[in-house]
């Protein structure tokens, strides 16, 4: 399991390939255009443009077919990370392991799929002080939870608990865990996990959905050493605020978004991403929301 951003893809076939975009539905809230356009400005790529395109899973094939040689790549949000898989010409092994690609690069080999969510999560965990295999509880069973499991596996974790509302929806996550060789124990969402000293809590659910766990941290019945909450707006969430109040290390969704975006910039442009310029632009945009 690689714990780094994949090597850059070959340069796009055409020197005019200076367009990129994030696709999803809904997509108007995305901070990705701010981050990527800030990177282009810092790198001196004055002809490059990154935009947001509203696209659902049924519309994805038509959008991909409509893109010409001016396009360098795409960022994908759910549900497109899984929907794009049969539309790719090739994909890095991590995409197959996780069952999703958040990045498409266009080049001589056609459409290539990459996943920068996992190395982005590993970097985010490291910033929260988590570099050794932790005793982890993951909230949620979607694509981001799958990336979290892959990141945990990447730092040596061999088992984790995953809190889900409906075990019947956890099939894709369990399949990812099996491919990774990671033992996953499903627990009821919101139920007392009965293990207050758990080292790491990763929330992949929407803002407000983890409030029960915030209350447990505030009361001391749940005492993780670190919390990662993938929400970046509004911030802080109740979970993050409770963790900070309890003296717990906290990493938020903005850091995760930033780190996966730096990986995408590197793949699309072939240049190292200017992370600090991207961070400053992103935080400025969030401050205005």
PDB file of C-alpha atoms in Angstrom:
ATOM      1  CA  UNK A   1       0.000   0.000   0.000  1.00  0.00           C
ATOM      2  CA  UNK A   2       1.707   3.218  -1.088  1.00  0.00           C
ATOM      3  CA  UNK A   3       1.714   6.002   1.480  1.00  0.00           C
ATOM      4  CA  UNK A   4       2.540   8.770  -0.935  1.00  0.00           C
ATOM      5  CA  UNK A   5       1.091  10.622  -3.868  1.00  0.00           C
ATOM      6  CA  UNK A   6       1.459   8.623  -7.103  1.00  0.00           C
ATOM      7  CA  UNK A   7       4.211   9.683  -9.477  1.00  0.00           C
ATOM      8  CA  UNK A   8       3.065  12.326 -11.965  1.00  0.00           C
ATOM      9  CA  UNK A   9       1.353  11.073 -15.084  1.00  0.00           C
ATOM     10  CA  UNK A  10       3.004  11.778 -18.415  1.00  0.00           C
ATOM     11  CA  UNK A  11       2.511  15.319 -19.679  1.00  0.00           C
ATOM     12  CA  UNK A  12      -0.767  15.769 -21.584  1.00  0.00           C
ATOM     13  CA  UNK A  13      -0.474  15.106 -25.304  1.00  0.00           C
ATOM     14  CA  UNK A  14      -1.272  18.639 -26.378  1.00  0.00           C
ATOM     15  CA  UNK A  15       0.457  21.807 -25.141  1.00  0.00           C
ATOM     16  CA  UNK A  16      -3.020  23.352 -25.167  1.00  0.00           C
ATOM     17  CA  UNK A  17      -4.205  20.898 -22.492  1.00  0.00           C
ATOM     18  CA  UNK A  18      -4.724  23.563 -19.863  1.00  0.00           C
ATOM     19  CA  UNK A  19      -8.190  22.840 -18.588  1.00  0.00           C
ATOM     20  CA  UNK A  20      -9.265  20.851 -15.563  1.00  0.00           C
ATOM     21  CA  UNK A  21     -12.365  20.600 -13.417  1.00  0.00           C
ATOM     22  CA  UNK A  22     -14.048  18.991 -10.458  1.00  0.00           C
ATOM     23  CA  UNK A  23     -17.185  16.982 -11.238  1.00  0.00           C
ATOM     24  CA  UNK A  24     -19.963  16.098  -8.843  1.00  0.00           C
ATOM     25  CA  UNK A  25     -23.575  16.648  -7.853  1.00  0.00           C
ATOM     26  CA  UNK A  26     -24.035  18.984  -6.113  1.00  0.00           C
ATOM     27  CA  UNK A  27     -20.754  20.755  -6.818  1.00  0.00           C
ATOM     28  CA  UNK A  28     -21.384  24.466  -6.293  1.00  0.00           C
ATOM     29  CA  UNK A  29     -19.972  24.332  -2.748  1.00  0.00           C
ATOM     30  CA  UNK A  30     -16.647  22.822  -3.808  1.00  0.00           C
ATOM     31  CA  UNK A  31     -13.463  24.548  -2.676  1.00  0.00           C
ATOM     32  CA  UNK A  32     -11.403  22.696  -5.274  1.00  0.00           C
ATOM     33  CA  UNK A  33     -11.460  25.481  -7.913  1.00  0.00           C
ATOM     34  CA  UNK A  34      -9.993  27.894  -5.363  1.00  0.00           C
ATOM     35  CA  UNK A  35      -7.198  25.485  -4.444  1.00  0.00           C
ATOM     36  CA  UNK A  36      -6.278  24.453  -7.973  1.00  0.00           C
ATOM     37  CA  UNK A  37      -6.446  27.919  -9.501  1.00  0.00           C
ATOM     38  CA  UNK A  38      -4.245  29.210  -6.669  1.00  0.00           C
ATOM     39  CA  UNK A  39      -1.753  26.474  -7.544  1.00  0.00           C
ATOM     40  CA  UNK A  40      -1.755  27.454 -11.214  1.00  0.00           C
ATOM     41  CA  UNK A  41      -1.142  31.093 -10.308  1.00  0.00           C
ATOM     42  CA  UNK A  42       1.736  30.209  -7.987  1.00  0.00           C
ATOM     43  CA  UNK A  43       3.279  27.925 -10.616  1.00  0.00           C
ATOM     44  CA  UNK A  44       3.001  30.561 -13.335  1.00  0.00           C
ATOM     45  CA  UNK A  45       0.588  28.483 -15.404  1.00  0.00           C
ATOM     46  CA  UNK A  46      -1.295  31.506 -16.655  1.00  0.00           C
ATOM     47  CA  UNK A  47      -3.125  29.587 -19.378  1.00  0.00           C
ATOM     48  CA  UNK A  48      -4.542  26.969 -17.029  1.00  0.00           C
ATOM     49  CA  UNK A  49      -8.135  27.072 -15.814  1.00  0.00           C
ATOM     50  CA  UNK A  50      -9.945  24.879 -13.283  1.00  0.00           C
ATOM     51  CA  UNK A  51     -13.730  24.947 -12.926  1.00  0.00           C
ATOM     52  CA  UNK A  52     -16.635  23.118 -11.307  1.00  0.00           C
ATOM     53  CA  UNK A  53     -19.002  21.076 -13.468  1.00  0.00           C
ATOM     54  CA  UNK A  54     -22.312  19.724 -12.228  1.00  0.00           C
ATOM     55  CA  UNK A  55     -22.434  16.056 -13.182  1.00  0.00           C
ATOM     56  CA  UNK A  56     -24.203  13.015 -11.775  1.00  0.00           C
ATOM     57  CA  UNK A  57     -23.314   9.371 -12.361  1.00  0.00           C
ATOM     58  CA  UNK A  58     -25.646   8.836 -15.386  1.00  0.00           C
ATOM     59  CA  UNK A  59     -24.195  11.933 -17.051  1.00  0.00           C
ATOM     60  CA  UNK A  60     -20.537  11.029 -16.533  1.00  0.00           C
ATOM     61  CA  UNK A  61     -19.945   9.046 -19.767  1.00  0.00           C
ATOM     62  CA  UNK A  62     -21.251  11.909 -21.908  1.00  0.00           C
ATOM     63  CA  UNK A  63     -19.123  14.478 -20.076  1.00  0.00           C
ATOM     64  CA  UNK A  64     -15.982  12.378 -20.472  1.00  0.00           C
ATOM     65  CA  UNK A  65     -16.690  11.829 -24.177  1.00  0.00           C
ATOM     66  CA  UNK A  66     -17.143  15.581 -24.701  1.00  0.00           C
ATOM     67  CA  UNK A  67     -13.679  16.566 -23.461  1.00  0.00           C
ATOM     68  CA  UNK A  68     -11.058  17.366 -26.076  1.00  0.00           C
ATOM     69  CA  UNK A  69      -7.249  17.496 -26.041  1.00  0.00           C
ATOM     70  CA  UNK A  70      -7.293  20.788 -24.098  1.00  0.00           C
ATOM     71  CA  UNK A  71      -8.142  18.849 -20.949  1.00  0.00           C
ATOM     72  CA  UNK A  72      -5.408  17.758 -18.549  1.00  0.00           C
ATOM     73  CA  UNK A  73      -7.523  16.062 -15.916  1.00  0.00           C
ATOM     74  CA  UNK A  74     -10.531  15.871 -13.639  1.00  0.00           C
ATOM     75  CA  UNK A  75     -11.220  15.691  -9.923  1.00  0.00           C
ATOM     76  CA  UNK A  76     -14.213  13.554  -8.918  1.00  0.00           C
ATOM     77  CA  UNK A  77     -16.517  13.635  -5.917  1.00  0.00           C
ATOM     78  CA  UNK A  78     -19.022  10.963  -4.960  1.00  0.00           C
ATOM     79  CA  UNK A  79     -20.805   9.167  -6.479  1.00  0.00           C
ATOM     80  CA  UNK A  80     -18.470   9.565  -9.439  1.00  0.00           C
ATOM     81  CA  UNK A  81     -15.422   8.009  -7.755  1.00  0.00           C
ATOM     82  CA  UNK A  82     -16.974   4.587  -8.250  1.00  0.00           C
ATOM     83  CA  UNK A  83     -19.006   5.337 -11.374  1.00  0.00           C
ATOM     84  CA  UNK A  84     -15.863   6.264 -13.315  1.00  0.00           C
ATOM     85  CA  UNK A  85     -14.131   2.895 -12.863  1.00  0.00           C
ATOM     86  CA  UNK A  86     -15.570   1.129 -15.953  1.00  0.00           C
ATOM     87  CA  UNK A  87     -14.861   4.262 -18.020  1.00  0.00           C
ATOM     88  CA  UNK A  88     -11.094   4.232 -17.392  1.00  0.00           C
ATOM     89  CA  UNK A  89      -8.465   2.830 -19.728  1.00  0.00           C
ATOM     90  CA  UNK A  90      -6.081   2.113 -16.864  1.00  0.00           C
ATOM     91  CA  UNK A  91      -5.799   2.736 -13.146  1.00  0.00           C
ATOM     92  CA  UNK A  92      -3.148   2.591 -10.463  1.00  0.00           C
ATOM     93  CA  UNK A  93      -3.414  -0.420  -8.101  1.00  0.00           C
ATOM     94  CA  UNK A  94      -4.635   1.776  -5.241  1.00  0.00           C
ATOM     95  CA  UNK A  95      -7.778   2.594  -7.232  1.00  0.00           C
ATOM     96  CA  UNK A  96      -8.611  -1.107  -7.478  1.00  0.00           C
ATOM     97  CA  UNK A  97      -7.891  -1.689  -3.800  1.00  0.00           C
ATOM     98  CA  UNK A  98     -10.067   1.202  -2.622  1.00  0.00           C
ATOM     99  CA  UNK A  99     -12.728   0.787  -5.282  1.00  0.00           C
ATOM    100  CA  UNK A 100     -12.682   4.411  -6.312  1.00  0.00           C
ATOM    101  CA  UNK A 101     -10.742   7.039  -8.279  1.00  0.00           C
ATOM    102  CA  UNK A 102     -10.898  10.710  -7.345  1.00  0.00           C
ATOM    103  CA  UNK A 103      -8.618  11.783 -10.202  1.00  0.00           C
ATOM    104  CA  UNK A 104      -8.626  11.193 -13.961  1.00  0.00           C
ATOM    105  CA  UNK A 105      -5.606  12.144 -16.070  1.00  0.00           C
ATOM    106  CA  UNK A 106      -5.801  12.355 -19.871  1.00  0.00           C
ATOM    107  CA  UNK A 107      -2.736  11.316 -21.868  1.00  0.00           C
ATOM    108  CA  UNK A 108      -1.322   9.019 -24.509  1.00  0.00           C
ATOM    109  CA  UNK A 109      -2.714   5.982 -22.719  1.00  0.00           C
ATOM    110  CA  UNK A 110      -6.224   7.397 -22.582  1.00  0.00           C
ATOM    111  CA  UNK A 111      -8.018   7.926 -19.282  1.00  0.00           C
ATOM    112  CA  UNK A 112      -5.911   7.018 -16.253  1.00  0.00           C
ATOM    113  CA  UNK A 113      -7.427   6.783 -12.788  1.00  0.00           C
ATOM    114  CA  UNK A 114      -5.644   7.701  -9.560  1.00  0.00           C
ATOM    115  CA  UNK A 115      -6.597   8.009  -5.917  1.00  0.00           C
ATOM    116  CA  UNK A 116      -5.065  10.888  -3.960  1.00  0.00           C
ATOM    117  CA  UNK A 117      -7.578  10.598  -1.107  1.00  0.00           C
ATOM    118  CA  UNK A 118      -5.552   7.845   0.574  1.00  0.00           C
ATOM    119  CA  UNK A 119      -2.132   9.539   0.620  1.00  0.00           C
ATOM    120  CA  UNK A 120      -3.962  12.743   1.572  1.00  0.00           C
ATOM    121  CA  UNK A 121      -5.528  10.967   4.542  1.00  0.00           C
ATOM    122  CA  UNK A 122      -2.165   9.529   5.594  1.00  0.00           C
ATOM    123  CA  UNK A 123      -0.652  13.025   5.610  1.00  0.00           C
ATOM    124  CA  UNK A 124      -3.649  14.341   7.550  1.00  0.00           C
ATOM    125  CA  UNK A 125      -3.259  11.562  10.125  1.00  0.00           C
ATOM    126  CA  UNK A 126       0.436  12.385  10.485  1.00  0.00           C
ATOM    127  CA  UNK A 127      -0.422  16.026  11.173  1.00  0.00           C
ATOM    128  CA  UNK A 128      -2.699  14.816  13.972  1.00  0.00           C
ATOM    129  CA  UNK A 129       0.220  12.840  15.392  1.00  0.00           C
ATOM    130  CA  UNK A 130      -0.955   9.463  14.113  1.00  0.00           C
ATOM    131  CA  UNK A 131       1.956   7.693  12.432  1.00  0.00           C
ATOM    132  CA  UNK A 132       1.830   4.315  14.169  1.00  0.00           C
ATOM    133  CA  UNK A 133      -0.913   1.681  13.838  1.00  0.00           C
ATOM    134  CA  UNK A 134      -3.777   2.995  16.001  1.00  0.00           C
ATOM    135  CA  UNK A 135      -6.797   1.413  17.602  1.00  0.00           C
ATOM    136  CA  UNK A 136      -9.316   3.155  15.359  1.00  0.00           C
ATOM    137  CA  UNK A 137     -13.050   3.771  15.135  1.00  0.00           C
ATOM    138  CA  UNK A 138     -14.330   4.993  11.754  1.00  0.00           C
ATOM    139  CA  UNK A 139     -17.767   6.612  11.500  1.00  0.00           C
ATOM    140  CA  UNK A 140     -19.545   5.890   8.228  1.00  0.00           C
ATOM    141  CA  UNK A 141     -19.161   3.364   5.411  1.00  0.00           C
ATOM    142  CA  UNK A 142     -18.933   5.447   2.231  1.00  0.00           C
ATOM    143  CA  UNK A 143     -16.062   6.127  -0.162  1.00  0.00           C
ATOM    144  CA  UNK A 144     -14.267   8.381   2.317  1.00  0.00           C
ATOM    145  CA  UNK A 145     -14.470   5.666   4.959  1.00  0.00           C
ATOM    146  CA  UNK A 146     -12.932   3.259   2.444  1.00  0.00           C
ATOM    147  CA  UNK A 147     -10.079   5.720   1.885  1.00  0.00           C
ATOM    148  CA  UNK A 148      -9.683   5.995   5.660  1.00  0.00           C
ATOM    149  CA  UNK A 149      -9.355   2.217   5.956  1.00  0.00           C
ATOM    150  CA  UNK A 150      -6.738   2.200   3.204  1.00  0.00           C
ATOM    151  CA  UNK A 151      -4.838   4.982   4.966  1.00  0.00           C
ATOM    152  CA  UNK A 152      -4.952   3.072   8.248  1.00  0.00           C
ATOM    153  CA  UNK A 153      -3.675   0.004   6.453  1.00  0.00           C
ATOM    154  CA  UNK A 154      -0.938   2.146   4.908  1.00  0.00           C
ATOM    155  CA  UNK A 155       0.438   3.032   8.344  1.00  0.00           C
ATOM    156  CA  UNK A 156       0.300  -0.562   9.538  1.00  0.00           C
ATOM    157  CA  UNK A 157      -3.145  -0.954  11.115  1.00  0.00           C
ATOM    158  CA  UNK A 158      -4.504  -4.484  10.835  1.00  0.00           C
ATOM    159  CA  UNK A 159      -7.982  -4.091  12.373  1.00  0.00           C
ATOM    160  CA  UNK A 160     -10.548  -1.349  12.912  1.00  0.00           C
ATOM    161  CA  UNK A 161     -14.113  -0.810  14.083  1.00  0.00           C
ATOM    162  CA  UNK A 162     -16.572   0.910  11.740  1.00  0.00           C
ATOM    163  CA  UNK A 163     -19.810   2.457  13.019  1.00  0.00           C
ATOM    164  CA  UNK A 164     -22.695   2.135  10.551  1.00  0.00           C
ATOM    165  CA  UNK A 165     -26.435   2.814  10.724  1.00  0.00           C
ATOM    166  CA  UNK A 166     -27.360  -0.003   8.347  1.00  0.00           C
ATOM    167  CA  UNK A 167     -24.944  -2.942   8.030  1.00  0.00           C
ATOM    168  CA  UNK A 168     -26.592  -3.844   4.720  1.00  0.00           C
ATOM    169  CA  UNK A 169     -24.974  -0.773   3.129  1.00  0.00           C
ATOM    170  CA  UNK A 170     -21.462  -1.733   4.246  1.00  0.00           C
ATOM    171  CA  UNK A 171     -20.826  -4.269   1.482  1.00  0.00           C
ATOM    172  CA  UNK A 172     -18.434  -2.104  -0.578  1.00  0.00           C
ATOM    173  CA  UNK A 173     -16.503  -1.126   2.552  1.00  0.00           C
ATOM    174  CA  UNK A 174     -16.175  -4.740   3.669  1.00  0.00           C
ATOM    175  CA  UNK A 175     -14.964  -5.668   0.186  1.00  0.00           C
ATOM    176  CA  UNK A 176     -12.271  -2.974   0.428  1.00  0.00           C
ATOM    177  CA  UNK A 177     -11.251  -4.264   3.851  1.00  0.00           C
ATOM    178  CA  UNK A 178     -10.967  -7.804   2.468  1.00  0.00           C
ATOM    179  CA  UNK A 179      -8.765  -6.663  -0.424  1.00  0.00           C
ATOM    180  CA  UNK A 180      -6.552  -4.803   2.029  1.00  0.00           C
ATOM    181  CA  UNK A 181      -6.354  -7.708   4.440  1.00  0.00           C
ATOM    182  CA  UNK A 182      -7.825  -5.472   7.155  1.00  0.00           C
ATOM    183  CA  UNK A 183     -10.108  -6.986   9.790  1.00  0.00           C
ATOM    184  CA  UNK A 184     -13.188  -4.782  10.208  1.00  0.00           C
ATOM    185  CA  UNK A 185     -15.757  -5.060  12.981  1.00  0.00           C
ATOM    186  CA  UNK A 186     -19.088  -3.334  12.311  1.00  0.00           C
ATOM    187  CA  UNK A 187     -20.684  -1.617  15.318  1.00  0.00           C
ATOM    188  CA  UNK A 188     -24.042   0.184  15.566  1.00  0.00           C
ATOM    189  CA  UNK A 189     -23.742   3.884  14.813  1.00  0.00           C
ATOM    190  CA  UNK A 190     -24.223   5.966  17.933  1.00  0.00           C
ATOM    191  CA  UNK A 191     -23.956   3.033  20.293  1.00  0.00           C
ATOM    192  CA  UNK A 192     -21.419   3.181  23.103  1.00  0.00           C
ATOM    193  CA  UNK A 193     -18.317   1.493  21.640  1.00  0.00           C
ATOM    194  CA  UNK A 194     -17.364   0.413  25.164  1.00  0.00           C
ATOM    195  CA  UNK A 195     -13.713   1.255  24.617  1.00  0.00           C
ATOM    196  CA  UNK A 196     -13.115   4.771  25.959  1.00  0.00           C
ATOM    197  CA  UNK A 197      -9.357   4.662  25.410  1.00  0.00           C
ATOM    198  CA  UNK A 198      -9.544   4.190  21.643  1.00  0.00           C
ATOM    199  CA  UNK A 199      -6.594   6.008  20.093  1.00  0.00           C
ATOM    200  CA  UNK A 200      -8.182   7.408  16.938  1.00  0.00           C
ATOM    201  CA  UNK A 201     -11.663   8.480  15.835  1.00  0.00           C
ATOM    202  CA  UNK A 202     -12.201   9.240  12.139  1.00  0.00           C
ATOM    203  CA  UNK A 203     -15.563  10.757  11.225  1.00  0.00           C
ATOM    204  CA  UNK A 204     -16.532  10.523   7.547  1.00  0.00           C
ATOM    205  CA  UNK A 205     -20.176  11.542   8.110  1.00  0.00           C
ATOM    206  CA  UNK A 206     -21.860  14.924   7.439  1.00  0.00           C
ATOM    207  CA  UNK A 207     -21.766  17.795   9.903  1.00  0.00           C
ATOM    208  CA  UNK A 208     -23.987  17.088  12.903  1.00  0.00           C
ATOM    209  CA  UNK A 209     -24.190  13.339  12.349  1.00  0.00           C
ATOM    210  CA  UNK A 210     -21.368  12.709  14.821  1.00  0.00           C
ATOM    211  CA  UNK A 211     -22.804  14.862  17.623  1.00  0.00           C
ATOM    212  CA  UNK A 212     -23.424  11.791  19.796  1.00  0.00           C
ATOM    213  CA  UNK A 213     -19.713  11.087  19.747  1.00  0.00           C
ATOM    214  CA  UNK A 214     -18.998  14.739  20.563  1.00  0.00           C
ATOM    215  CA  UNK A 215     -21.146  14.363  23.676  1.00  0.00           C
ATOM    216  CA  UNK A 216     -19.256  11.233  24.698  1.00  0.00           C
ATOM    217  CA  UNK A 217     -15.904  12.986  24.307  1.00  0.00           C
ATOM    218  CA  UNK A 218     -17.200  15.936  26.328  1.00  0.00           C
ATOM    219  CA  UNK A 219     -18.379  13.613  29.105  1.00  0.00           C
ATOM    220  CA  UNK A 220     -15.169  11.594  29.092  1.00  0.00           C
ATOM    221  CA  UNK A 221     -16.810   8.301  28.160  1.00  0.00           C
ATOM    222  CA  UNK A 222     -14.894   8.381  24.888  1.00  0.00           C
ATOM    223  CA  UNK A 223     -11.296   9.553  25.066  1.00  0.00           C
ATOM    224  CA  UNK A 224      -9.424   9.221  21.772  1.00  0.00           C
ATOM    225  CA  UNK A 225      -5.932  10.638  21.429  1.00  0.00           C
ATOM    226  CA  UNK A 226      -6.744  12.097  18.002  1.00  0.00           C
ATOM    227  CA  UNK A 227      -9.850  12.975  15.985  1.00  0.00           C
ATOM    228  CA  UNK A 228     -10.090  13.446  12.232  1.00  0.00           C
ATOM    229  CA  UNK A 229     -13.342  14.991  10.974  1.00  0.00           C
ATOM    230  CA  UNK A 230     -13.644  15.187   7.174  1.00  0.00           C
ATOM    231  CA  UNK A 231     -16.090  18.126   7.293  1.00  0.00           C
ATOM    232  CA  UNK A 232     -14.471  21.461   6.393  1.00  0.00           C
ATOM    233  CA  UNK A 233     -17.471  23.809   6.448  1.00  0.00           C
ATOM    234  CA  UNK A 234     -18.921  24.820   8.806  1.00  0.00           C
ATOM    235  CA  UNK A 235     -15.900  24.490  11.071  1.00  0.00           C
ATOM    236  CA  UNK A 236     -15.343  23.534  13.782  1.00  0.00           C
ATOM    237  CA  UNK A 237     -17.976  20.844  14.018  1.00  0.00           C
ATOM    238  CA  UNK A 238     -19.304  19.917  17.451  1.00  0.00           C
ATOM    239  CA  UNK A 239     -17.099  16.840  17.313  1.00  0.00           C
ATOM    240  CA  UNK A 240     -13.972  18.877  16.606  1.00  0.00           C
ATOM    241  CA  UNK A 241     -14.858  21.479  19.237  1.00  0.00           C
ATOM    242  CA  UNK A 242     -15.465  18.836  21.905  1.00  0.00           C
ATOM    243  CA  UNK A 243     -12.195  17.116  21.054  1.00  0.00           C
ATOM    244  CA  UNK A 244     -10.239  20.354  21.270  1.00  0.00           C
ATOM    245  CA  UNK A 245     -11.887  21.222  24.572  1.00  0.00           C
ATOM    246  CA  UNK A 246     -10.787  17.825  25.877  1.00  0.00           C
ATOM    247  CA  UNK A 247      -7.219  18.420  24.752  1.00  0.00           C
ATOM    248  CA  UNK A 248      -7.425  15.920  21.887  1.00  0.00           C
ATOM    249  CA  UNK A 249      -5.417  16.465  18.686  1.00  0.00           C
ATOM    250  CA  UNK A 250      -7.791  17.406  15.855  1.00  0.00           C
ATOM    251  CA  UNK A 251      -7.418  17.426  12.079  1.00  0.00           C
ATOM    252  CA  UNK A 252     -10.211  18.693   9.843  1.00  0.00           C
ATOM    253  CA  UNK A 253     -11.558  18.207   6.370  1.00  0.00           C
ATOM    254  CA  UNK A 254      -9.782  21.238   4.987  1.00  0.00           C
ATOM    255  CA  UNK A 255      -6.414  19.595   5.563  1.00  0.00           C
ATOM    256  CA  UNK A 256      -7.640  16.416   3.889  1.00  0.00           C
ATOM    257  CA  UNK A 257      -8.995  18.401   0.934  1.00  0.00           C
ATOM    258  CA  UNK A 258      -5.748  20.332   0.642  1.00  0.00           C
ATOM    259  CA  UNK A 259      -3.526  17.265   0.692  1.00  0.00           C
ATOM    260  CA  UNK A 260      -5.560  15.321  -1.848  1.00  0.00           C
ATOM    261  CA  UNK A 261      -5.601  18.447  -4.057  1.00  0.00           C
ATOM    262  CA  UNK A 262      -1.811  18.810  -3.938  1.00  0.00           C
ATOM    263  CA  UNK A 263      -1.578  15.251  -5.215  1.00  0.00           C
ATOM    264  CA  UNK A 264      -3.949  16.080  -8.051  1.00  0.00           C
ATOM    265  CA  UNK A 265      -2.016  19.219  -9.015  1.00  0.00           C
ATOM    266  CA  UNK A 266       1.165  17.161  -9.208  1.00  0.00           C
ATOM    267  CA  UNK A 267      -0.519  14.561 -11.392  1.00  0.00           C
ATOM    268  CA  UNK A 268      -2.145  17.090 -13.721  1.00  0.00           C
ATOM    269  CA  UNK A 269       0.755  19.520 -14.147  1.00  0.00           C
ATOM    270  CA  UNK A 270       3.814  17.346 -13.509  1.00  0.00           C
ATOM    271  CA  UNK A 271       5.047  19.952 -11.023  1.00  0.00           C
ATOM    272  CA  UNK A 272       5.253  19.956  -7.240  1.00  0.00           C
ATOM    273  CA  UNK A 273       2.171  21.609  -5.793  1.00  0.00           C
ATOM    274  CA  UNK A 274       2.583  24.943  -3.950  1.00  0.00           C
ATOM    275  CA  UNK A 275       0.802  23.748  -0.817  1.00  0.00           C
ATOM    276  CA  UNK A 276       1.139  26.950   1.186  1.00  0.00           C
ATOM    277  CA  UNK A 277      -0.288  29.122  -1.590  1.00  0.00           C
ATOM    278  CA  UNK A 278      -3.185  26.690  -1.915  1.00  0.00           C
ATOM    279  CA  UNK A 279      -3.710  26.652   1.843  1.00  0.00           C
ATOM    280  CA  UNK A 280      -3.803  30.461   2.059  1.00  0.00           C
ATOM    281  CA  UNK A 281      -6.296  30.756  -0.815  1.00  0.00           C
ATOM    282  CA  UNK A 282      -8.529  28.050   0.624  1.00  0.00           C
ATOM    283  CA  UNK A 283      -8.613  29.506   4.113  1.00  0.00           C
ATOM    284  CA  UNK A 284      -9.354  32.966   2.713  1.00  0.00           C
ATOM    285  CA  UNK A 285     -12.280  31.563   0.732  1.00  0.00           C
ATOM    286  CA  UNK A 286     -13.640  29.715   3.750  1.00  0.00           C
ATOM    287  CA  UNK A 287     -13.429  32.874   5.863  1.00  0.00           C
ATOM    288  CA  UNK A 288     -15.848  34.557   3.427  1.00  0.00           C
ATOM    289  CA  UNK A 289     -18.476  31.807   3.614  1.00  0.00           C
TER     290      UNK A 289
END
